[in-house]
PDB file of C-alpha atoms in Angstrom:
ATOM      1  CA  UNK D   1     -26.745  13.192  -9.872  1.00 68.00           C
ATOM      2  CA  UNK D   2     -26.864  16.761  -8.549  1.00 79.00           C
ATOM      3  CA  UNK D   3     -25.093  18.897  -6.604  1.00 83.00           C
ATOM      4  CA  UNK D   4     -22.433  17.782  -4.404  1.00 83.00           C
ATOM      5  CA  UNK D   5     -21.815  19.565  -1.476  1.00 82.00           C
ATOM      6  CA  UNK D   6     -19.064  17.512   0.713  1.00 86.00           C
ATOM      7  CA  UNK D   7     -16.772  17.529  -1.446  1.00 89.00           C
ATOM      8  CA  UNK D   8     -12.592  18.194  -0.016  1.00 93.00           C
ATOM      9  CA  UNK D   9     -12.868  21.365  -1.806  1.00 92.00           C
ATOM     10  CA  UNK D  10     -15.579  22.588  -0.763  1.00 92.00           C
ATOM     11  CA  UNK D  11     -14.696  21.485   3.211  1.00 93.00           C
ATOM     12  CA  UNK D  12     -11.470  23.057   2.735  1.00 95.00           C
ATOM     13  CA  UNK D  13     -12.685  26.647   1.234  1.00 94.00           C
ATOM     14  CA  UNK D  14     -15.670  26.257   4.344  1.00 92.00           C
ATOM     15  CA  UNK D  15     -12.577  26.188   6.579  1.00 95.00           C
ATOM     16  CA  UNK D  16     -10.639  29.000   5.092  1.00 95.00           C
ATOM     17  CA  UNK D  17     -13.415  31.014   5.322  1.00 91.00           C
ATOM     18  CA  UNK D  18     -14.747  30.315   8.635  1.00 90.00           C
ATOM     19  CA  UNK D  19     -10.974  31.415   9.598  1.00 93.00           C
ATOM     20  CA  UNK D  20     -10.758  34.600   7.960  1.00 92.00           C
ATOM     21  CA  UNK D  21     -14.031  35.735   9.801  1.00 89.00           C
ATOM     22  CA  UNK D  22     -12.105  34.562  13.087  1.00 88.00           C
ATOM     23  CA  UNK D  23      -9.381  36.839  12.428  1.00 92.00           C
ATOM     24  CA  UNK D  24     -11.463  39.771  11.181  1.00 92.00           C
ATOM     25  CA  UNK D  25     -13.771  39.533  14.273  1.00 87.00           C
ATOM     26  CA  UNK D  26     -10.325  39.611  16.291  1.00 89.00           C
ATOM     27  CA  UNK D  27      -8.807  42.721  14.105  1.00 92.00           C
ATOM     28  CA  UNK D  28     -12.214  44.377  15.065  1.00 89.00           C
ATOM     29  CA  UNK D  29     -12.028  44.139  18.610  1.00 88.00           C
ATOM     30  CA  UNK D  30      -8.105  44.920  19.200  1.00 93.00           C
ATOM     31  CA  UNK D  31      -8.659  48.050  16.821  1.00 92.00           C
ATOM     32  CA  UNK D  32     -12.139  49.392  16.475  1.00 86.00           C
ATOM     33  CA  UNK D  33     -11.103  51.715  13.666  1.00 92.00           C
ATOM     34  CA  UNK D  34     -10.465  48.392  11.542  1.00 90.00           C
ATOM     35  CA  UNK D  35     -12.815  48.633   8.606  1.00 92.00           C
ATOM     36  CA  UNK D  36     -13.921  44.783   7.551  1.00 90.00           C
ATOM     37  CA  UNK D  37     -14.246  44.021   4.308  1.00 89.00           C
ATOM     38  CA  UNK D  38     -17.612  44.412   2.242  1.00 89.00           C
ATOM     39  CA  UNK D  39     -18.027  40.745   2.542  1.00 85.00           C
ATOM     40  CA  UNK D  40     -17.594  40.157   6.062  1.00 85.00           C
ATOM     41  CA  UNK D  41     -20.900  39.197   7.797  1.00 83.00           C
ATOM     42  CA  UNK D  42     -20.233  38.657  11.691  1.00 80.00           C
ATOM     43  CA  UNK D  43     -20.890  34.982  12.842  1.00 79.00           C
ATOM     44  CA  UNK D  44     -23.819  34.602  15.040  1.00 84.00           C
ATOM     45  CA  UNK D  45     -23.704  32.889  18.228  1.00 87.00           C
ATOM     46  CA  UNK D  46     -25.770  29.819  19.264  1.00 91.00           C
ATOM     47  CA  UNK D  47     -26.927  28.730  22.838  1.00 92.00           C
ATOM     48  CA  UNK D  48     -28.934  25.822  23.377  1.00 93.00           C
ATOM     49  CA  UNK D  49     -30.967  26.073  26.637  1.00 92.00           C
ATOM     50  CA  UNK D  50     -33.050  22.715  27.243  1.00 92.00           C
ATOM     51  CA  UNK D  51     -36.437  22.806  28.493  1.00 91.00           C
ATOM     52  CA  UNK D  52     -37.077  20.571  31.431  1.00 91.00           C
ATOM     53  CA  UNK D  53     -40.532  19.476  30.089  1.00 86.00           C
ATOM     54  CA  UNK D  54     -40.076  15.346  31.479  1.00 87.00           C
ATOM     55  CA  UNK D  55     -39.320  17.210  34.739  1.00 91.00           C
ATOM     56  CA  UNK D  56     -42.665  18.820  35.194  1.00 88.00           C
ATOM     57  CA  UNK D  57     -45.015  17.639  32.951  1.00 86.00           C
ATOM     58  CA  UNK D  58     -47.718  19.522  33.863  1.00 88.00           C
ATOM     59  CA  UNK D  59     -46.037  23.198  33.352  1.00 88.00           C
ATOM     60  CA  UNK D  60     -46.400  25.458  29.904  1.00 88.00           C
ATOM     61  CA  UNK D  61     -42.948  26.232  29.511  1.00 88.00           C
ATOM     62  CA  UNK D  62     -44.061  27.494  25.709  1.00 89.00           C
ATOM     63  CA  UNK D  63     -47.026  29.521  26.930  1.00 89.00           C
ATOM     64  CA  UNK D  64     -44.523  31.364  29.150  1.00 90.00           C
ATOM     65  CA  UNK D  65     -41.873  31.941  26.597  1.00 90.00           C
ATOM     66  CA  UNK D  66     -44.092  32.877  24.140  1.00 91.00           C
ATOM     67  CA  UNK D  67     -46.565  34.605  26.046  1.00 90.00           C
ATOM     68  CA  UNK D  68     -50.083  35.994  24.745  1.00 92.00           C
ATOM     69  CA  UNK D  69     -49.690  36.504  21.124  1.00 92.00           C
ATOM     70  CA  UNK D  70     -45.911  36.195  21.227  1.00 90.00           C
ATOM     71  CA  UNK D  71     -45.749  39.791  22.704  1.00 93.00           C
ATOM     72  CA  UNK D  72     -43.089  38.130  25.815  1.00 93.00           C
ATOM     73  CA  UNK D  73     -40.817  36.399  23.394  1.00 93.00           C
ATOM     74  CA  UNK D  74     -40.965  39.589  21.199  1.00 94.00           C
ATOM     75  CA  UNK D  75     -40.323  41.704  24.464  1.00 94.00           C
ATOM     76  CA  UNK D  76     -37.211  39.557  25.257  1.00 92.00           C
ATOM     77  CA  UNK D  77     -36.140  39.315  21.740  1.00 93.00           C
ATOM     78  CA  UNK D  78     -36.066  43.631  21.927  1.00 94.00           C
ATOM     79  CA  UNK D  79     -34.836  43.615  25.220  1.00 93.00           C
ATOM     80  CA  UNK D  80     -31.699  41.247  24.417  1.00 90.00           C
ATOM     81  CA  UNK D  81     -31.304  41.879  20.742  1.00 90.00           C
ATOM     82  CA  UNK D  82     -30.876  38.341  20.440  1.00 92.00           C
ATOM     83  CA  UNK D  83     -33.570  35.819  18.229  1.00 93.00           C
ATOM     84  CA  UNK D  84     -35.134  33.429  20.596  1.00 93.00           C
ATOM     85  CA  UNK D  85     -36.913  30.417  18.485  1.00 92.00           C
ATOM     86  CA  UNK D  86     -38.338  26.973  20.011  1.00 91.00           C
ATOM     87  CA  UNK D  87     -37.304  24.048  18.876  1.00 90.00           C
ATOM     88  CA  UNK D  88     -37.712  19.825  19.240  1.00 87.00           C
ATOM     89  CA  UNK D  89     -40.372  17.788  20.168  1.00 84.00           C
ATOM     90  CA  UNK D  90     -44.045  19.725  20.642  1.00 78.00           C
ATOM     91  CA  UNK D  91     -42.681  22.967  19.870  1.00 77.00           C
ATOM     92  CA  UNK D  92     -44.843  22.561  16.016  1.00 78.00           C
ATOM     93  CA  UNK D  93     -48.951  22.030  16.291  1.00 73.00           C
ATOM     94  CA  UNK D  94     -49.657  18.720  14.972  1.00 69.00           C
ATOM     95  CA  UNK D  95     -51.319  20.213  12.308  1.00 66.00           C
ATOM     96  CA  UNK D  96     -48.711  22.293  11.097  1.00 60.00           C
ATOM     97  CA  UNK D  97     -45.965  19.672  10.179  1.00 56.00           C
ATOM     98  CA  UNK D  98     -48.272  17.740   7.609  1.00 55.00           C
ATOM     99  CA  UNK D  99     -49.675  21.073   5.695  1.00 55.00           C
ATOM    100  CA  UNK D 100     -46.576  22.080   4.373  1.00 56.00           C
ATOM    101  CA  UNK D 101     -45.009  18.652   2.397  1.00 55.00           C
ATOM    102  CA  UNK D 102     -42.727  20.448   0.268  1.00 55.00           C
ATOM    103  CA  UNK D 103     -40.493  21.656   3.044  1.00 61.00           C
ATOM    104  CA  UNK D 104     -37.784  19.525   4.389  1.00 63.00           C
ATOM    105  CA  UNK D 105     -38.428  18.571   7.818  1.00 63.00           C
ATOM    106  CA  UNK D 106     -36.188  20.175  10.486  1.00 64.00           C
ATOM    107  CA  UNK D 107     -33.134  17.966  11.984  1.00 66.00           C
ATOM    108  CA  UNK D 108     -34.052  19.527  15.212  1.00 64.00           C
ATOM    109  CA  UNK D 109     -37.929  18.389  15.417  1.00 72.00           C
ATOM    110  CA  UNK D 110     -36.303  14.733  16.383  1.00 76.00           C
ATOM    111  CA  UNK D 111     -34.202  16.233  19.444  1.00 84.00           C
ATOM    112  CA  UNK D 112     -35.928  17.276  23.405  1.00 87.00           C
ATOM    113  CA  UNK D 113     -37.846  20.474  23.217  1.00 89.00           C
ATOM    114  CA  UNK D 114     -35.308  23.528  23.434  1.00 91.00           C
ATOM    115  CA  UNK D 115     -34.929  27.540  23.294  1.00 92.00           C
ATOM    116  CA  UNK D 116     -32.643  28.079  20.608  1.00 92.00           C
ATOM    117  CA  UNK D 117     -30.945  32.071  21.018  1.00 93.00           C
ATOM    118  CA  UNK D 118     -28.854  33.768  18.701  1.00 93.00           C
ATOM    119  CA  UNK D 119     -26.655  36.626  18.794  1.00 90.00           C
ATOM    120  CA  UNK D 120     -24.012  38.760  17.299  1.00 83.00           C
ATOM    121  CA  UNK D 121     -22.118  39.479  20.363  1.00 79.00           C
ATOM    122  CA  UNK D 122     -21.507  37.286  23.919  1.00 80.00           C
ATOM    123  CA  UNK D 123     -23.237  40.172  25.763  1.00 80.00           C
ATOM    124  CA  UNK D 124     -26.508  39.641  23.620  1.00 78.00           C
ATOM    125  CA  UNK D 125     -26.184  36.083  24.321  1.00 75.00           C
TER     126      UNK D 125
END
């Protein structure tokens, strides 16, 4: 059958958790003394920017982002100290997608093409 992974318990010890690292990340910014626990990994942020690709359909949005041999996206990624990944539709070669048949596919290749950034901290963000 497998492994179940919805189960009430496991929804219930998701939202205990995701709780406690609320309250930590609170502790840590009233008192910066506070010494988390060894366990404690900060949660990272998420913004979803949408690239307006239907807009102007002529325009490399990637090739900008990216840049020549990735050296912008690495430069912003520095700069920021954020990860800055491109998601959705035309974001993956055609080629790429079929090479690889053992890997699930990703949820997001289905949604509009996207700059997904992540962060440990809103400033970062």
């Amino acid at each position: 059958m497998g492994i179940r992974i919805n189960t009430r318990e496991y929804r219930a010890r998701e939202k205990l958790t995701k709780e406690r690292h609320e309250l930590i990340s609170e502790m840590i910014k009233k008192n910066p003394h506070f010494k988390p626990p060894p366990d404690y990994k900060p949660p990272k942020l998420q913004k979803k920017l949408y690239i307006p690709s239907k807009e102007y359909p002529g325009y490399n949005f990637i090739g900008l982002i990216i840049g020549p041999r990735g050296n912008t996206q690495k430069r912003m990624e520095k700069e920021t100290g954020a990860k800055i990944v491109i998601r959705g539709k035309g974001s993956v070669k055609e080629g790429r997608t079929h090479q690889k048949r053992d890997v699930k596919p990703d949820p997001s290749e289905n949604e509009d093409l996207h700059v997904l950034v992540e962060a440990d901290t809103e400033e970062a963000l």
